[in-house]
Amino acid sequence: MNELDSLVVAAQAEFSGARTPADLENAKALFLGKAGKITELMKGLAALPVDQKKTRGASINEAKQAIEVALVERRQALADAELAVQLKAEALDVSLPGRRVPTGGLHPVSLTLERIEGIFGSMGFEVAQGPEIETDWFNFTALNTPEDHPARSMHDTFYVKGGSSDAPLLLRTHTSPMQIRHAVQHVKRYRASLDADMGMPEIRVIAPGRTYRVDSDATHSPMFHQCEGLWIGEAVSFKDLKVVFTDFCRTFFESEDLVLRFRPSFFPFTEPSAEVDIQFQSGPLSGRWLEVAGSGQVHPNVVRNMGLDPEKYIGFAFGMGPDRLTMLRYGVNDLRLFFDGDLRFLSQFQ
Ligand code: DAH
């Protein structure tokens, strides 16, 4: 082995021995640096006669190139090793199942409200919303409820501060005040037409929302939901109530053979009044009569409080319980489950 070959072998050995990039750069300096062995040999060329210079120069260059190749290879090897260490340290176990971000969903009662709005919407009913803190005028008086009616007692109704003795404030006990609120707005909008004896478009509205009573057990909650319905026109009859409500119930429960019963009852704001019972012809509740709503023909005093002439305008109203409809639809037997906020229960409706 000539001197140049040994130099290449020595460089290769030195480079392989370098454990870090810094070691490698030091090793490089020994051979290729300013005072390195190759550089020294190049300088020695100057002293040679011209004819030897060429062959000697070519040989030194060859050795230099071999050393450079060894350097590049070692550099790459060190870089690869470093990357391998880093990859190992930062390794992700892609076989682990991902963490799912749970998606929310609508509350079962909200699902029912959406359904109710959809069905009545398809029958041409508007959807109205109103305040949960009401005056006793809208909640009781305008609805023909006498001063001494038991529903007005502190025992049944949550009164709130801020009202006056002649205008007490309360948490609405039903959605019926929306009959008056909505009708008054409607009448106001068509005042000019009414004054000119040209009539007005019919009032056809539902008003879903939260209601409150001093009541709490498996089937009553101090906060619950109601949905009011009102249809007023010049020739709206009890028959229309039966058609509309029957259609609603059959669509809501997806049961064409569902039977309805209008059972005579009493409400101050309707005359005549009826409780609406439904009966399934199949399924777990088959054959039982289940009460789902109060209803009736709107009392003339109430029509008057809407700003309309009861001799000319007539119609029906109903009030139903979306909570109860939800219980019946899904077979839930305790109302409180809806409001406990337990995800084990609520997530079953997603
Ligand atoms: N507001 C009544 C209640 O809470 C339900 C009701 C009955 C509403 C008859 C009506 C109706 O609109 O016509 O018990």
Coordinates of C-alpha atoms and ligand atoms in Angstrom, one line a residue:
M1 CA 0.0 0.0 0.0
N2 CA 1.5 3.3 -1.0
E3 CA 1.6 6.3 1.2
L4 CA -1.5 7.9 -0.3
D5 CA -3.6 4.7 0.1
S6 CA -2.6 4.5 3.8
L7 CA -3.6 8.1 4.2
V8 CA -7.1 7.3 2.8
V9 CA -7.4 4.3 5.1
A10 CA -6.3 6.4 8.1
A11 CA -8.9 9.1 7.2
Q12 CA -11.6 6.5 6.9
A13 CA -10.7 5.0 10.3
E14 CA -10.6 8.4 11.9
F15 CA -14.0 9.4 10.4
S16 CA -15.6 6.1 11.5
G17 CA -14.3 6.8 15.0
A18 CA -16.1 10.1 15.2
R19 CA -19.2 9.8 17.4
T20 CA -20.6 13.3 16.8
P21 CA -20.7 15.8 14.0
A22 CA -18.2 18.0 16.0
D23 CA -15.7 15.0 16.3
L24 CA -16.1 14.5 12.6
E25 CA -15.3 18.1 11.8
N26 CA -12.1 17.9 13.9
A27 CA -11.2 14.7 12.1
K28 CA -11.8 16.4 8.8
A29 CA -9.4 19.2 9.7
L30 CA -6.6 16.6 10.2
F31 CA -6.8 15.7 6.5
L32 CA -8.4 18.4 4.6
G33 CA -7.9 21.5 6.8
K34 CA -5.4 24.3 6.2
A35 CA -2.7 22.3 8.1
G36 CA -4.1 19.0 7.1
K37 CA -2.2 16.1 5.6
I38 CA -3.6 16.5 2.1
T39 CA -2.9 20.3 2.1
E40 CA 0.7 19.6 3.2
L41 CA 1.1 17.1 0.3
M42 CA -0.2 19.7 -2.1
K43 CA 2.3 22.2 -0.9
G44 CA 5.1 19.7 -1.4
L45 CA 4.2 19.6 -5.2
A46 CA 5.9 22.9 -5.7
A47 CA 9.3 21.4 -5.1
L48 CA 8.9 18.6 -7.7
P49 CA 10.1 18.8 -11.3
V50 CA 7.4 19.6 -13.8
D51 CA 7.0 16.1 -15.3
Q52 CA 6.4 14.6 -11.9
K53 CA 4.1 17.4 -10.7
K54 CA 1.3 16.2 -13.0
T55 CA 1.1 12.5 -12.0
R56 CA 1.8 13.3 -8.3
G57 CA -0.8 16.0 -8.3
A58 CA -3.4 13.6 -9.9
S59 CA -2.7 11.0 -7.3
I60 CA -3.0 13.4 -4.4
N61 CA -6.3 14.6 -5.9
E62 CA -7.6 11.1 -6.1
A63 CA -6.7 10.5 -2.4
K64 CA -8.4 13.8 -1.5
Q65 CA -11.6 12.8 -3.3
A66 CA -11.6 9.4 -1.6
I67 CA -11.3 11.1 1.7
E68 CA -14.1 13.6 0.9
V69 CA -16.3 10.7 -0.1
A70 CA -15.6 9.0 3.3
L71 CA -16.4 12.3 5.0
V72 CA -19.7 12.8 3.3
E73 CA -20.7 9.2 4.0
R74 CA -19.9 9.5 7.7
R75 CA -21.7 12.8 7.9
Q76 CA -24.8 11.2 6.4
A77 CA -24.5 8.2 8.7
L78 CA -24.3 10.5 11.8
A79 CA -27.3 12.6 10.6
D80 CA -29.3 9.4 10.0
A81 CA -28.5 8.1 13.5
E82 CA -29.4 11.4 15.1
L83 CA -32.8 11.4 13.2
A84 CA -33.4 7.8 14.2
V85 CA -32.9 8.7 17.9
Q86 CA -35.2 11.7 17.5
L87 CA -37.9 9.7 15.7
K88 CA -37.8 7.1 18.4
A89 CA -38.2 9.6 21.2
E90 CA -41.1 11.3 19.4
A91 CA -42.8 8.2 18.2
L92 CA -46.6 8.2 18.1
D93 CA -48.5 5.0 18.6
V94 CA -50.8 5.4 15.6
S95 CA -52.5 2.1 16.6
L96 CA -54.1 3.8 19.6
P97 CA -57.8 4.7 19.1
G98 CA -58.3 8.4 18.7
R99 CA -59.9 10.6 21.4
R100 CA -63.3 11.5 20.1
V101 CA -64.7 14.9 20.7
P102 CA -68.2 14.3 21.8
T103 CA -70.8 16.1 19.7
G104 CA -73.8 17.6 21.4
G105 CA -77.4 17.0 20.5
L106 CA -80.8 18.4 21.0
H107 CA -82.7 17.7 24.2
P108 CA -85.6 15.3 23.7
V109 CA -88.1 18.0 24.6
S110 CA -86.4 20.3 22.1
L111 CA -86.8 17.5 19.5
T112 CA -90.5 17.4 20.3
L113 CA -90.9 21.1 20.1
E114 CA -89.2 21.1 16.6
R115 CA -91.6 18.3 15.6
I116 CA -94.6 20.3 16.8
E117 CA -93.5 23.4 15.0
G118 CA -92.9 21.4 11.8
I119 CA -96.3 19.8 11.9
F120 CA -98.2 23.0 12.7
G121 CA -96.0 24.9 10.3
S122 CA -97.2 22.7 7.5
M123 CA -100.8 23.5 8.5
G124 CA -100.1 27.2 8.1
F125 CA -99.5 28.1 11.8
E126 CA -97.0 30.8 12.8
V127 CA -94.7 30.2 15.8
A128 CA -94.7 33.0 18.4
Q129 CA -92.7 33.4 21.5
G130 CA -93.3 35.5 24.6
P131 CA -92.0 36.4 28.0
E132 CA -91.8 33.9 30.9
I133 CA -92.2 36.6 33.4
E134 CA -95.8 37.7 32.9
T135 CA -98.2 40.2 34.3
D136 CA -101.3 38.9 36.0
W137 CA -103.4 40.6 33.3
F138 CA -102.0 38.5 30.5
N139 CA -101.7 35.3 32.6
F140 CA -105.1 35.4 34.2
T141 CA -107.4 38.5 33.9
A142 CA -107.4 38.8 30.1
L143 CA -108.1 35.1 30.0
N144 CA -111.3 35.5 31.8
T145 CA -109.9 34.0 35.0
P146 CA -111.9 35.4 38.1
E147 CA -110.1 37.2 40.9
D148 CA -110.7 34.3 43.3
H149 CA -109.7 31.5 41.0
P150 CA -107.4 29.0 43.0
A151 CA -104.8 29.0 40.3
R152 CA -104.0 32.6 41.3
S153 CA -103.0 31.7 44.8
M154 CA -99.4 31.9 46.0
H155 CA -99.8 28.2 46.6
D156 CA -99.9 27.5 42.9
T157 CA -98.1 30.3 41.2
F158 CA -94.6 31.8 41.6
Y159 CA -95.0 35.5 42.1
V160 CA -91.9 37.6 41.5
K161 CA -90.7 40.9 42.9
G162 CA -91.0 44.0 40.8
G163 CA -94.7 44.2 40.1
S164 CA -97.2 46.4 41.9
S165 CA -100.3 45.6 43.8
D166 CA -102.6 46.2 40.9
A167 CA -100.1 44.6 38.4
P168 CA -98.4 41.7 40.0
L169 CA -95.6 39.9 38.2
L170 CA -95.4 36.2 38.0
L171 CA -93.8 33.3 36.2
R172 CA -96.4 32.4 33.6
T173 CA -98.3 29.3 34.6
H174 CA -99.3 28.4 31.1
T175 CA -98.6 29.6 27.5
S176 CA -102.2 30.9 27.2
P177 CA -101.2 34.5 27.8
M178 CA -99.6 34.2 24.3
Q179 CA -103.1 34.0 22.9
I180 CA -103.7 37.6 24.0
R181 CA -100.3 38.9 23.2
H182 CA -100.2 37.5 19.7
A183 CA -103.8 38.4 18.9
V184 CA -103.4 42.0 20.1
Q185 CA -100.3 42.4 17.8
H186 CA -102.2 40.8 14.9
V187 CA -105.2 43.1 15.4
K188 CA -102.9 46.1 15.7
R189 CA -101.3 45.3 12.4
Y190 CA -104.7 45.0 10.6
R191 CA -106.4 47.9 12.6
A192 CA -107.0 50.0 9.5
S193 CA -108.5 47.2 7.6
L194 CA -110.7 46.2 10.5
D195 CA -111.9 49.8 11.1
A196 CA -112.9 49.9 7.4
D197 CA -114.8 46.7 8.0
M198 CA -112.6 44.8 5.5
G199 CA -111.6 42.1 8.0
M200 CA -108.2 40.6 8.6
P201 CA -106.3 37.4 7.8
E202 CA -107.1 34.6 10.2
I203 CA -105.0 34.3 13.4
R204 CA -103.3 30.9 13.3
V205 CA -100.4 30.5 15.7
I206 CA -98.7 28.2 18.1
A207 CA -96.7 29.4 21.1
P208 CA -94.3 26.9 22.6
G209 CA -92.3 27.6 25.7
R210 CA -91.4 27.2 29.4
T211 CA -94.1 27.5 32.1
Y212 CA -93.9 27.4 35.9
R213 CA -96.1 26.1 38.7
V214 CA -95.6 25.3 42.4
D215 CA -95.7 21.5 41.8
S216 CA -93.1 18.7 41.9
D217 CA -93.4 14.9 41.6
A218 CA -92.7 12.2 39.1
T219 CA -95.1 13.7 36.6
H220 CA -94.9 17.4 37.6
S221 CA -91.9 19.7 37.6
P222 CA -91.9 23.3 38.8
M223 CA -90.6 24.2 35.3
F224 CA -92.3 22.4 32.4
H225 CA -93.2 23.1 28.8
Q226 CA -96.4 23.9 27.1
C227 CA -97.4 24.7 23.6
E228 CA -100.4 26.9 23.0
G229 CA -102.4 26.9 19.8
L230 CA -104.9 29.5 18.5
W231 CA -107.0 29.8 15.4
I232 CA -109.4 32.7 15.1
G233 CA -111.4 33.7 12.0
E234 CA -114.9 34.4 10.9
A235 CA -116.0 30.8 10.7
V236 CA -113.6 28.6 12.7
S237 CA -115.5 25.9 14.5
F238 CA -115.0 23.1 17.0
K239 CA -115.0 20.8 14.0
D240 CA -111.8 22.5 12.8
L241 CA -110.2 22.0 16.2
K242 CA -111.0 18.2 15.9
V243 CA -109.6 18.0 12.4
V244 CA -106.4 19.9 13.2
F245 CA -105.7 18.3 16.5
T246 CA -106.4 14.8 15.2
D247 CA -104.1 15.4 12.2
F248 CA -101.4 16.7 14.5
C249 CA -101.6 13.8 16.9
R250 CA -101.5 11.1 14.2
T251 CA -98.6 12.8 12.5
F252 CA -96.7 13.4 15.7
F253 CA -97.0 9.8 16.9
E254 CA -96.8 8.4 13.3
S255 CA -99.9 6.4 14.0
E256 CA -102.7 6.6 11.5
D257 CA -105.2 4.7 13.6
L258 CA -104.7 6.8 16.8
V259 CA -108.1 7.7 18.2
L260 CA -109.0 11.0 19.9
R261 CA -111.6 11.8 22.5
F262 CA -112.8 15.3 23.4
R263 CA -114.0 15.0 27.0
P264 CA -116.1 17.9 28.3
S265 CA -114.2 20.0 30.8
F266 CA -113.9 23.5 32.1
F267 CA -111.4 26.3 31.5
P268 CA -112.2 30.0 32.2
F269 CA -111.0 31.1 28.7
T270 CA -112.9 28.6 26.6
E271 CA -116.6 27.7 26.3
P272 CA -117.2 24.9 25.6
S273 CA -114.0 23.3 26.8
A274 CA -112.7 19.9 26.4
E275 CA -109.7 17.8 27.5
V276 CA -108.2 15.9 24.6
D277 CA -107.4 12.2 25.2
I278 CA -105.6 9.9 22.8
Q279 CA -105.7 6.2 22.5
F280 CA -103.1 4.0 20.7
Q281 CA -104.4 0.9 19.0
S282 CA -101.1 -1.0 19.3
G283 CA -97.9 -0.9 21.2
P284 CA -97.3 -0.9 25.0
L285 CA -99.8 1.9 25.7
S286 CA -102.5 0.3 23.5
G287 CA -106.1 0.8 24.7
R288 CA -105.4 3.3 27.5
W289 CA -106.8 6.8 27.3
L290 CA -104.0 9.4 27.7
E291 CA -104.7 13.0 28.3
V292 CA -102.6 15.3 26.1
A293 CA -104.2 18.7 25.9
G294 CA -106.8 21.1 27.1
S295 CA -108.8 22.9 24.4
G296 CA -112.0 24.7 23.6
Q297 CA -113.8 27.4 21.7
V298 CA -112.3 30.8 22.7
H299 CA -114.6 32.5 25.3
P300 CA -116.3 35.7 24.0
N301 CA -114.6 37.8 26.8
V302 CA -111.2 36.6 25.7
V303 CA -112.0 37.4 22.0
R304 CA -113.0 40.9 23.3
N305 CA -109.7 41.2 25.2
M306 CA -107.9 40.5 21.9
G307 CA -109.6 43.6 20.5
L308 CA -112.0 41.7 18.3
D309 CA -115.8 41.6 18.1
P310 CA -116.9 38.2 19.5
E311 CA -120.1 38.5 17.4
K312 CA -117.9 38.4 14.3
Y313 CA -114.7 36.5 15.3
I314 CA -114.7 33.0 16.7
G315 CA -112.2 30.2 17.0
F316 CA -110.5 27.6 19.1
A317 CA -107.5 27.3 21.3
F318 CA -105.6 24.4 22.8
G319 CA -102.7 24.0 25.2
M320 CA -100.6 20.8 25.3
G321 CA -97.7 19.5 27.2
P322 CA -94.6 18.8 25.1
D323 CA -93.0 17.1 28.1
R324 CA -95.8 14.6 28.3
L325 CA -95.8 14.1 24.5
T326 CA -92.1 13.3 24.7
M327 CA -92.7 10.8 27.5
L328 CA -95.4 9.0 25.5
R329 CA -93.3 9.0 22.3
Y330 CA -90.2 7.6 23.9
G331 CA -91.7 5.6 26.8
V332 CA -90.2 7.7 29.6
N333 CA -92.0 7.3 32.9
D334 CA -90.4 10.0 35.1
L335 CA -90.6 13.6 34.0
R336 CA -87.7 14.6 36.2
L337 CA -85.3 12.7 34.0
F338 CA -85.7 15.4 31.4
F339 CA -84.4 18.1 33.7
D340 CA -81.7 16.2 35.8
G341 CA -79.1 16.8 33.1
D342 CA -77.9 13.2 33.3
L343 CA -76.0 12.4 30.1
R344 CA -76.6 8.7 30.4
F345 CA -80.3 9.5 29.9
L346 CA -80.0 12.4 27.5
S347 CA -77.5 10.8 25.1
Q348 CA -80.0 8.1 24.3
F349 CA -81.9 10.6 22.1
Q350 CA -79.0 11.5 19.8
Ligands
DAH1 N1 -103.8 26.7 29.8 C1 -104.4 25.5 30.2 C2 -103.6 24.8 31.3 O1 -102.5 25.2 31.5 C3 -104.5 24.5 29.0 C4 -105.5 25.0 28.0 C5 -106.8 24.6 28.1 C6 -105.1 25.9 27.0 C7 -107.7 25.0 27.1 C8 -106.0 26.3 26.1 C9 -107.3 25.8 26.2 O2 -105.7 27.1 25.1 O3 -108.2 26.2 25.2 O4 -104.1 23.9 31.9

